[in-house]
N, C-alpha and C. Protein backbone atom coordinates (compact mmCIF):
# COMPACT_ATOMS: atom_id res chain seq x y z
N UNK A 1 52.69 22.46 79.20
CA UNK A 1 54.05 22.58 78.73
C UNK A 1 54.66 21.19 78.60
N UNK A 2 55.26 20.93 77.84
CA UNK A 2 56.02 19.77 77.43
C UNK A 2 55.75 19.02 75.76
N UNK A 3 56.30 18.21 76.35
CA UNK A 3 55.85 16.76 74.43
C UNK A 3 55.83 15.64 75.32
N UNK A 4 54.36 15.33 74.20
CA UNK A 4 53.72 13.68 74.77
C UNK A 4 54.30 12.76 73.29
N UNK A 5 55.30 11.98 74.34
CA UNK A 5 55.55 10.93 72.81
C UNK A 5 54.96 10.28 72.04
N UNK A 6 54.76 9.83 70.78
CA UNK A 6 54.17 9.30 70.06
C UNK A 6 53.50 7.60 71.42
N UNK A 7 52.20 7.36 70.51
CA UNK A 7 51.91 5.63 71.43
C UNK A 7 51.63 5.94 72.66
N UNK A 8 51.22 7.50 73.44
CA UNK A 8 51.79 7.61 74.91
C UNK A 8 49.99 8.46 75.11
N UNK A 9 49.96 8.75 76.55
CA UNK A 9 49.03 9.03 76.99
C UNK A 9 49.02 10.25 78.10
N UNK A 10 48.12 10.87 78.38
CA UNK A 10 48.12 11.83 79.63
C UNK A 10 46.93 11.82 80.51
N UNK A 11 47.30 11.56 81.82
CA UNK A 11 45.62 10.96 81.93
C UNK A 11 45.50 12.07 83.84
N UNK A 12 44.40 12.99 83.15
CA UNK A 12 44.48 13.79 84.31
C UNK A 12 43.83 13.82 85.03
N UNK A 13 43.72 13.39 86.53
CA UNK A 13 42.56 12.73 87.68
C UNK A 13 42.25 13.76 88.41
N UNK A 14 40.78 13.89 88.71
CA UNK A 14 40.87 14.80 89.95
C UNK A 14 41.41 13.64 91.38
N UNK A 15 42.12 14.83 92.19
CA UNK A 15 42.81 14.12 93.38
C UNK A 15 42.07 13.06 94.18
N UNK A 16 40.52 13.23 94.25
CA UNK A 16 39.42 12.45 95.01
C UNK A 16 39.26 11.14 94.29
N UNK A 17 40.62 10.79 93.40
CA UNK A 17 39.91 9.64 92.40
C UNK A 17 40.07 8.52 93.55
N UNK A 18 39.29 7.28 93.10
CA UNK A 18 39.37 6.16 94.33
C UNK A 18 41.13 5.79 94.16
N UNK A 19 41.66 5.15 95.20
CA UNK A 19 42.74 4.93 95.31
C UNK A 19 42.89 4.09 94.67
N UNK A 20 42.15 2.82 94.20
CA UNK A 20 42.96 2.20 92.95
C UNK A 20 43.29 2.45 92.14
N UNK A 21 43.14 3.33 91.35
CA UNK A 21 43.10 4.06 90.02
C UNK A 21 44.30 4.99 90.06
N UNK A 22 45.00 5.26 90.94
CA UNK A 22 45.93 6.60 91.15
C UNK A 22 46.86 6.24 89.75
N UNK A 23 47.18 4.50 89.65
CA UNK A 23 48.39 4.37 89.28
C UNK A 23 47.99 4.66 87.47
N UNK A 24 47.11 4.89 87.37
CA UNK A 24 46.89 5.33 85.55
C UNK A 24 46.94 6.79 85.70
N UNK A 25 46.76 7.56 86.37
CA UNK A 25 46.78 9.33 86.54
C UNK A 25 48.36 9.36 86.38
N UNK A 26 48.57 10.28 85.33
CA UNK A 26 49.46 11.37 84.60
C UNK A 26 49.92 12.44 86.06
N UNK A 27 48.70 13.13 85.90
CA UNK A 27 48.63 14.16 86.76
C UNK A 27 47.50 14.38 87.61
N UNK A 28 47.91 14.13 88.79
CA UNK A 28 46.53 14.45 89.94
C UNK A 28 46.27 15.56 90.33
N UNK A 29 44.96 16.54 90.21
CA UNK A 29 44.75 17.81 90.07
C UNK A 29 43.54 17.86 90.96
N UNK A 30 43.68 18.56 92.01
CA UNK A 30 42.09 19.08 92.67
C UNK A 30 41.03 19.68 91.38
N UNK A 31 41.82 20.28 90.18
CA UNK A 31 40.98 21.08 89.47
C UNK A 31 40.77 20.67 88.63
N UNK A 32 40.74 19.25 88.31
CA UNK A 32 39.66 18.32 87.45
C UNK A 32 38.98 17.63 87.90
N UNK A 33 38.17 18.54 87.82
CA UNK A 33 36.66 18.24 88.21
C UNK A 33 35.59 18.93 87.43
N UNK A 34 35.10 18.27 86.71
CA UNK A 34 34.13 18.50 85.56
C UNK A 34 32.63 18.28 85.56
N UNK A 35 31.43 19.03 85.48
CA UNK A 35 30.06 18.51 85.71
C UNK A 35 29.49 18.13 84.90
N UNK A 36 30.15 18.14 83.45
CA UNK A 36 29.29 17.74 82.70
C UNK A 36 28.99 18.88 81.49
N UNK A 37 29.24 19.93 81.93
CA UNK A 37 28.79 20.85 81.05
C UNK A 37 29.70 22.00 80.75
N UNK A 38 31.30 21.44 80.84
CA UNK A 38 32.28 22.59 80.74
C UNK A 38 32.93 22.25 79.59
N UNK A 39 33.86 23.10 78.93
CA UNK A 39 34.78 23.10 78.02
C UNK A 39 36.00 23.07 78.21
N UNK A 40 36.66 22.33 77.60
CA UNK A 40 38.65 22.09 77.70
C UNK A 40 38.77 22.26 76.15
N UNK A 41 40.37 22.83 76.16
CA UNK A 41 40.66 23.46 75.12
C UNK A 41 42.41 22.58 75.25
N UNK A 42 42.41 21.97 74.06
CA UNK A 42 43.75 21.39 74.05
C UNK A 42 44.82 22.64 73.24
N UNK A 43 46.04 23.32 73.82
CA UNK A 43 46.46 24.23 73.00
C UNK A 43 48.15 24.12 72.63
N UNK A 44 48.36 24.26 71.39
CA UNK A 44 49.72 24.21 71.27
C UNK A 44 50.50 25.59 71.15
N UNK A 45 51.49 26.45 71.34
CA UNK A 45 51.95 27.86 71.71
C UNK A 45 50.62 28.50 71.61
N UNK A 46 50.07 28.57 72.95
CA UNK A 46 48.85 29.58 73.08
C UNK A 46 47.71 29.75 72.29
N UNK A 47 48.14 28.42 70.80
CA UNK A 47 46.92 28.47 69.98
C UNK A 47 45.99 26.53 70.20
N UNK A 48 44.54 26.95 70.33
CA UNK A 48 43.45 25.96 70.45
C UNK A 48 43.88 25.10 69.15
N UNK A 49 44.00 23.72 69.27
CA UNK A 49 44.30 22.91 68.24
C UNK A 49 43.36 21.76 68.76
N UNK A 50 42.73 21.59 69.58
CA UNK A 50 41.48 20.73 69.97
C UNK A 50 40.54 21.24 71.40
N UNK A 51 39.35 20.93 70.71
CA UNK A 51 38.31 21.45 71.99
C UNK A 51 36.96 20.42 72.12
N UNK A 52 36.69 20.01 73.36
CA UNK A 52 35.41 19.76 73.98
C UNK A 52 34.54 20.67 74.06
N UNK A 53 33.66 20.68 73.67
CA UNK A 53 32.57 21.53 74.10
C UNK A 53 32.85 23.56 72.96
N UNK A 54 32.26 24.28 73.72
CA UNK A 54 32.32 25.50 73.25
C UNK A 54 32.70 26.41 74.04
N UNK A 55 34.15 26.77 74.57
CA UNK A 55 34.02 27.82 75.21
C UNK A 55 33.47 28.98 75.44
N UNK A 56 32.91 29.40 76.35
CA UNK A 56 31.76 30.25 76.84
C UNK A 56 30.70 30.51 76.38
N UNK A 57 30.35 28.85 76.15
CA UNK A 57 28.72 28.46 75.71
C UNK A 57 27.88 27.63 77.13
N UNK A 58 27.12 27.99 77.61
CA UNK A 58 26.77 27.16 78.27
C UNK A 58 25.74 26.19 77.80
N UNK A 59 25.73 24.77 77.53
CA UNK A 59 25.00 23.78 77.31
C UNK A 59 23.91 23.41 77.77
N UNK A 60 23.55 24.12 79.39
CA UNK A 60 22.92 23.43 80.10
C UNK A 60 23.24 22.76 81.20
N UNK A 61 22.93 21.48 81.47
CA UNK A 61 23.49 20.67 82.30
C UNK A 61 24.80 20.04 81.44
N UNK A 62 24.57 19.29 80.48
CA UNK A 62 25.66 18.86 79.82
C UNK A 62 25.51 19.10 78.27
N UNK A 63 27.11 18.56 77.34
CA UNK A 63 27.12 18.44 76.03
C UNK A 63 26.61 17.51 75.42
N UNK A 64 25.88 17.79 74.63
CA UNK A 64 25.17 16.64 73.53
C UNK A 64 26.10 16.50 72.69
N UNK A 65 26.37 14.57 72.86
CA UNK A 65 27.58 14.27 72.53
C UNK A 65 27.04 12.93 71.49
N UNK A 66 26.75 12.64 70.43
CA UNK A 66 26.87 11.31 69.39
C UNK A 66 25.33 11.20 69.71
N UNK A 67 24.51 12.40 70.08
CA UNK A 67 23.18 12.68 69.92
C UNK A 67 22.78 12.44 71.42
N UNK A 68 23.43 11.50 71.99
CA UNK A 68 23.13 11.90 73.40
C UNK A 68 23.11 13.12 74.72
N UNK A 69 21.94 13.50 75.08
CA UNK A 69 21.95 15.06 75.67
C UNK A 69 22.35 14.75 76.74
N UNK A 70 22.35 13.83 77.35
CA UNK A 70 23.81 13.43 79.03
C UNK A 70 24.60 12.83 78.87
N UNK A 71 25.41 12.73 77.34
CA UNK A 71 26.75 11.85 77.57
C UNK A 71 27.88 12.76 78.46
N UNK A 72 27.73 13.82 78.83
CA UNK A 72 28.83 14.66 79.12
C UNK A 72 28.66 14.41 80.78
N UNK A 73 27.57 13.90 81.15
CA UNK A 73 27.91 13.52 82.97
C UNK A 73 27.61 12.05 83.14
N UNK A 74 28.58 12.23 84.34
CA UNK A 74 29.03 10.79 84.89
C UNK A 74 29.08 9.76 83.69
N UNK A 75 29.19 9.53 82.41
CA UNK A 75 29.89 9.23 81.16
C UNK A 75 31.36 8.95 80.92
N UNK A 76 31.50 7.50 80.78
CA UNK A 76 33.19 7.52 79.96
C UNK A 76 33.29 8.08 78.55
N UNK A 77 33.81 9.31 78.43
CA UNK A 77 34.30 9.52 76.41
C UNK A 77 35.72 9.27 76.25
N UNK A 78 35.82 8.52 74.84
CA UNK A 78 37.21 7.74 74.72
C UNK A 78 36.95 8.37 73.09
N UNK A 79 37.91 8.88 72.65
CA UNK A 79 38.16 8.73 71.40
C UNK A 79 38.34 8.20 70.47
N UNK A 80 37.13 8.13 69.45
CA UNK A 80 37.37 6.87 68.41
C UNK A 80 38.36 6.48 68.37
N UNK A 81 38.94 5.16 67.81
CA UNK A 81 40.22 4.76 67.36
C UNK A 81 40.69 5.43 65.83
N UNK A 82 40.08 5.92 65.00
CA UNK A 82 40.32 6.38 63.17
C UNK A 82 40.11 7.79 63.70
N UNK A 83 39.64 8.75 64.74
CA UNK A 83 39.61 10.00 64.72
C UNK A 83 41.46 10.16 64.70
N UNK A 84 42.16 10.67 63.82
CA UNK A 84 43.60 11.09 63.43
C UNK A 84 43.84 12.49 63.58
N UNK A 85 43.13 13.22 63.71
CA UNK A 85 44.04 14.96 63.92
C UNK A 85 42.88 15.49 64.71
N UNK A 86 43.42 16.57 65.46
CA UNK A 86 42.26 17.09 66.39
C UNK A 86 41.68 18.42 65.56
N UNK A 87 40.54 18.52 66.10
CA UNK A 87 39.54 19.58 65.37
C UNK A 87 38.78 20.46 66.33
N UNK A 88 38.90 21.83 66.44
CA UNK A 88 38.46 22.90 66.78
C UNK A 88 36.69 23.22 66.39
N UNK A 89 36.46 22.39 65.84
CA UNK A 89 34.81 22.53 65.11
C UNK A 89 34.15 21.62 65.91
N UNK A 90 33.39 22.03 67.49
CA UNK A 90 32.61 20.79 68.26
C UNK A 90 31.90 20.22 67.37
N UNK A 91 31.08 20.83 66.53
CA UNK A 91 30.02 20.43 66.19
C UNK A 91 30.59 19.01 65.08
N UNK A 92 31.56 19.19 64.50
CA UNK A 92 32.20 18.03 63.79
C UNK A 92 32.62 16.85 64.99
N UNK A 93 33.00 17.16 66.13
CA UNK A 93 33.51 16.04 66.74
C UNK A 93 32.44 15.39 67.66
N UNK A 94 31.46 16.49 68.27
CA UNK A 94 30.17 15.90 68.97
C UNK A 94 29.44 14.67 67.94
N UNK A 95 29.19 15.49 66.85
CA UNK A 95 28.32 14.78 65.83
C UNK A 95 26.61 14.75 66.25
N UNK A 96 25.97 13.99 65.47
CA UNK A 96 24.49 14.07 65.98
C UNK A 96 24.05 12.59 66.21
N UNK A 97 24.98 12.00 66.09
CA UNK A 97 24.77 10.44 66.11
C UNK A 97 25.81 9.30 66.46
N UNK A 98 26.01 8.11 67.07
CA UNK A 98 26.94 7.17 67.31
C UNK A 98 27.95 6.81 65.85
N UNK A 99 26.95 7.54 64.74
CA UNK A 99 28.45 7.33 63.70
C UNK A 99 28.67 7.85 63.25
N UNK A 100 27.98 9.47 63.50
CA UNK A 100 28.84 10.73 62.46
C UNK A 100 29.83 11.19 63.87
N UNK A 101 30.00 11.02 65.00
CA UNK A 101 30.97 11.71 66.08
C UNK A 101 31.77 11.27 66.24
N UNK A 102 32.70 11.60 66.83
CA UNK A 102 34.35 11.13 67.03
C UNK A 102 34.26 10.61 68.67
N UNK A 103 33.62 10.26 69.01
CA UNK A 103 33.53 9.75 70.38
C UNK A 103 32.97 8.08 70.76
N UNK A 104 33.53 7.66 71.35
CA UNK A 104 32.52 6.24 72.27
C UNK A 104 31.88 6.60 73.33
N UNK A 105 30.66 6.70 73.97
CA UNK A 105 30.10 7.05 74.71
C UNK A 105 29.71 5.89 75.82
N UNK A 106 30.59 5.57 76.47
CA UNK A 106 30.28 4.36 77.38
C UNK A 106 29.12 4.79 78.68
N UNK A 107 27.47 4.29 77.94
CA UNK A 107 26.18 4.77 79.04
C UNK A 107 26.58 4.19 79.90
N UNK A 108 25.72 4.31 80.80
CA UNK A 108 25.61 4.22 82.41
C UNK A 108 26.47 3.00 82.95
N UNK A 109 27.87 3.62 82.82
CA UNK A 109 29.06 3.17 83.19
C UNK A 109 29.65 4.22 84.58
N UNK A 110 29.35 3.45 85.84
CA UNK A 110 29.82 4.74 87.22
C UNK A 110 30.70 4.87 87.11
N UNK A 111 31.65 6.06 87.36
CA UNK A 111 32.71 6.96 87.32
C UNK A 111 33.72 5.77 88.00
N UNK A 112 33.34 5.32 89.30
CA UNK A 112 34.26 4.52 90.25
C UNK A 112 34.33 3.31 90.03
N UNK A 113 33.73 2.85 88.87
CA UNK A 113 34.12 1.31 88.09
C UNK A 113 34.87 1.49 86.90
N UNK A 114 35.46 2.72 86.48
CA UNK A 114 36.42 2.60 85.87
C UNK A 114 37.77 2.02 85.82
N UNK A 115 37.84 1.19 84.72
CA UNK A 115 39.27 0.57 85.33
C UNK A 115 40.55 0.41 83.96
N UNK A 116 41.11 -0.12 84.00
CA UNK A 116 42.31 -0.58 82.72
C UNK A 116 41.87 -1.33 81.99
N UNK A 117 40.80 -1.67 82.02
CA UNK A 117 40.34 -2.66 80.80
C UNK A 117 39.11 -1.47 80.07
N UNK A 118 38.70 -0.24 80.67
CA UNK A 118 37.99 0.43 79.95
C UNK A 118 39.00 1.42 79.12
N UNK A 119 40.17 1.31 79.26
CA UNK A 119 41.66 1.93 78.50
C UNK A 119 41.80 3.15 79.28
N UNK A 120 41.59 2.96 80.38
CA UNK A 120 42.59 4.59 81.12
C UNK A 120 43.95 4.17 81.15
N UNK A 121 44.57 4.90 80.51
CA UNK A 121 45.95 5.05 80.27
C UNK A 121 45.90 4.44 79.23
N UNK A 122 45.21 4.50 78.44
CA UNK A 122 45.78 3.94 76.98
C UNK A 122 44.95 4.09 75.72
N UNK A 123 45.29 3.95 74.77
CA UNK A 123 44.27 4.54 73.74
C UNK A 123 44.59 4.02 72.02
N UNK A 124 43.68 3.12 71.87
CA UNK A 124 44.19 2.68 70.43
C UNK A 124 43.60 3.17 69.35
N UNK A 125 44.70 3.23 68.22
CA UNK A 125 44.84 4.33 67.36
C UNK A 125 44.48 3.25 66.30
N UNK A 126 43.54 3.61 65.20
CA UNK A 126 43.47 2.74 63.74
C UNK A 126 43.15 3.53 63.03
N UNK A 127 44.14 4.35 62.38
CA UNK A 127 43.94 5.29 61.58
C UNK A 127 43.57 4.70 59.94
């Protein structure tokens, strides 16, 4: 519920995040917590206007994401900068490769070396 202003961000942590990091979390949630192989559904009045993954598909262990079959665990995904409107079609936003997908797939980058210079809390747009 609400509006995210234009230029602005929402950045939702599970609560266990390391304590440096608190100060980029939006919202701290015990219930983000993700393995790798689930689906989120971005929705505007009760209708899906962007989705990860396939709801009530199971993948496996994880989503094959820009052709990679474990980008979806322990993986940073950041949204291209030119991806401009969200899309309900995974298979358009996974892609099968680093340049048909709408994703950056930062490899074997640990969860707990994430920091503000990898853009949590922020996200640039070049449409």
């Amino acid at each position: 519920t609400g509006n995210l202003a234009n230029n602005s961000t929402y950045v939702v942590c599970n609560s266990q995040i390391d304590a440096s990091l608190t100060s980029f979390c939006t919202a701290l949630n015990a219930v983000a917590n993700f393995n790798g192989d689930d689906a989120v559904t971005l929705e505007r009045a009760s209708a899906v206007i962007d989705t990860f993954g396939i709801v009530g598909t199971d993948p496996g262990t994880s989503w094959t994401i820009c052709g990679d079959v474990n980008a979806g665990v322990d993986h940073i995904l950041i949204r291209k900068p030119n991806v401009a409107s969200p899309t309900t079609n995974w298979a358009t936003s996974a892609g099968t490769n680093a340049s048909d997908c709408q994703w950056n797939v930062l490899i074997g980058t640990p969860i707990a070396t994430f920091s503000a210079n990898q853009n949590m809390g922020s996200h640039t747009f070049t449409p």
